[in-house]
PDB file of C-alpha atoms in Angstrom:
ATOM      1  CA  UNK A 190      45.961 -50.327  83.708  1.00 64.00           C
ATOM      2  CA  UNK A 191      46.369 -49.278  79.691  1.00 73.00           C
ATOM      3  CA  UNK A 192      47.114 -52.920  79.191  1.00 77.00           C
ATOM      4  CA  UNK A 193      44.531 -54.089  81.426  1.00 83.00           C
ATOM      5  CA  UNK A 194      41.331 -54.498  78.273  1.00 82.00           C
ATOM      6  CA  UNK A 195      43.871 -56.081  76.139  1.00 79.00           C
ATOM      7  CA  UNK A 196      44.969 -59.118  78.640  1.00 83.00           C
ATOM      8  CA  UNK A 197      40.900 -59.611  79.223  1.00 86.00           C
ATOM      9  CA  UNK A 198      39.871 -59.770  75.657  1.00 83.00           C
ATOM     10  CA  UNK A 199      42.953 -62.136  75.453  1.00 84.00           C
ATOM     11  CA  UNK A 200      42.071 -63.943  78.480  1.00 87.00           C
ATOM     12  CA  UNK A 201      38.127 -64.064  76.708  1.00 86.00           C
ATOM     13  CA  UNK A 202      39.882 -65.400  73.688  1.00 83.00           C
ATOM     14  CA  UNK A 203      42.041 -68.031  75.259  1.00 86.00           C
ATOM     15  CA  UNK A 204      38.297 -69.494  77.109  1.00 88.00           C
ATOM     16  CA  UNK A 205      36.646 -69.349  73.339  1.00 84.00           C
ATOM     17  CA  UNK A 206      39.924 -72.070  72.003  1.00 85.00           C
ATOM     18  CA  UNK A 207      39.512 -73.375  74.593  1.00 89.00           C
ATOM     19  CA  UNK A 208      36.336 -74.768  74.959  1.00 85.00           C
ATOM     20  CA  UNK A 209      36.569 -75.478  71.457  1.00 86.00           C
ATOM     21  CA  UNK A 210      36.281 -78.572  69.381  1.00 89.00           C
ATOM     22  CA  UNK A 211      37.939 -77.060  66.153  1.00 91.00           C
ATOM     23  CA  UNK A 212      40.047 -74.870  67.740  1.00 87.00           C
ATOM     24  CA  UNK A 213      41.988 -73.508  64.078  1.00 87.00           C
ATOM     25  CA  UNK A 214      38.290 -72.287  62.209  1.00 89.00           C
ATOM     26  CA  UNK A 215      37.419 -71.085  65.100  1.00 85.00           C
ATOM     27  CA  UNK A 216      40.280 -69.304  65.989  1.00 80.00           C
ATOM     28  CA  UNK A 217      40.231 -67.942  62.397  1.00 82.00           C
ATOM     29  CA  UNK A 218      36.330 -66.866  62.824  1.00 84.00           C
ATOM     30  CA  UNK A 219      37.418 -64.970  65.348  1.00 78.00           C
ATOM     31  CA  UNK A 220      40.244 -63.061  63.606  1.00 76.00           C
ATOM     32  CA  UNK A 221      38.228 -62.468  61.683  1.00 80.00           C
ATOM     33  CA  UNK A 222      35.140 -61.705  62.974  1.00 82.00           C
ATOM     34  CA  UNK A 223      36.764 -57.783  63.806  1.00 78.00           C
ATOM     35  CA  UNK A 224      38.615 -56.859  60.136  1.00 74.00           C
ATOM     36  CA  UNK A 225      40.105 -53.471  61.970  1.00 79.00           C
ATOM     37  CA  UNK A 226      41.865 -55.106  64.550  1.00 74.00           C
ATOM     38  CA  UNK A 227      45.237 -54.976  63.253  1.00 72.00           C
ATOM     39  CA  UNK A 228      44.621 -51.186  62.512  1.00 81.00           C
ATOM     40  CA  UNK A 229      42.719 -50.890  65.734  1.00 79.00           C
ATOM     41  CA  UNK A 230      46.382 -52.506  66.964  1.00 76.00           C
ATOM     42  CA  UNK A 231      49.074 -50.388  65.690  1.00 81.00           C
ATOM     43  CA  UNK A 232      47.354 -47.470  66.918  1.00 85.00           C
ATOM     44  CA  UNK A 233      47.646 -48.529  70.165  1.00 84.00           C
ATOM     45  CA  UNK A 234      51.058 -46.320  70.180  1.00 89.00           C
ATOM     46  CA  UNK A 235      49.852 -43.578  68.611  1.00 89.00           C
ATOM     47  CA  UNK A 236      46.427 -42.849  70.269  1.00 87.00           C
ATOM     48  CA  UNK A 237      48.307 -43.465  73.434  1.00 87.00           C
ATOM     49  CA  UNK A 238      50.830 -40.299  72.864  1.00 89.00           C
ATOM     50  CA  UNK A 239      48.068 -38.224  71.753  1.00 87.00           C
ATOM     51  CA  UNK A 240      46.453 -38.924  75.136  1.00 84.00           C
ATOM     52  CA  UNK A 241      49.436 -37.462  76.820  1.00 88.00           C
ATOM     53  CA  UNK A 242      50.006 -34.773  74.579  1.00 87.00           C
ATOM     54  CA  UNK A 243      45.765 -33.468  75.681  1.00 78.00           C
TER      55      UNK A 243
END
């Protein structure tokens, strides 16, 4: 269940790119639109472990 939101976001991302005529440019815009995405991704396991401890 914990991976379901990530999978949904991935599907949305792929659908946006399918409809795009400038795939590389649009991919860069999507990735750069969330500057904290990499930090969020790297924190997933730590946050999950914290949740288990509480």
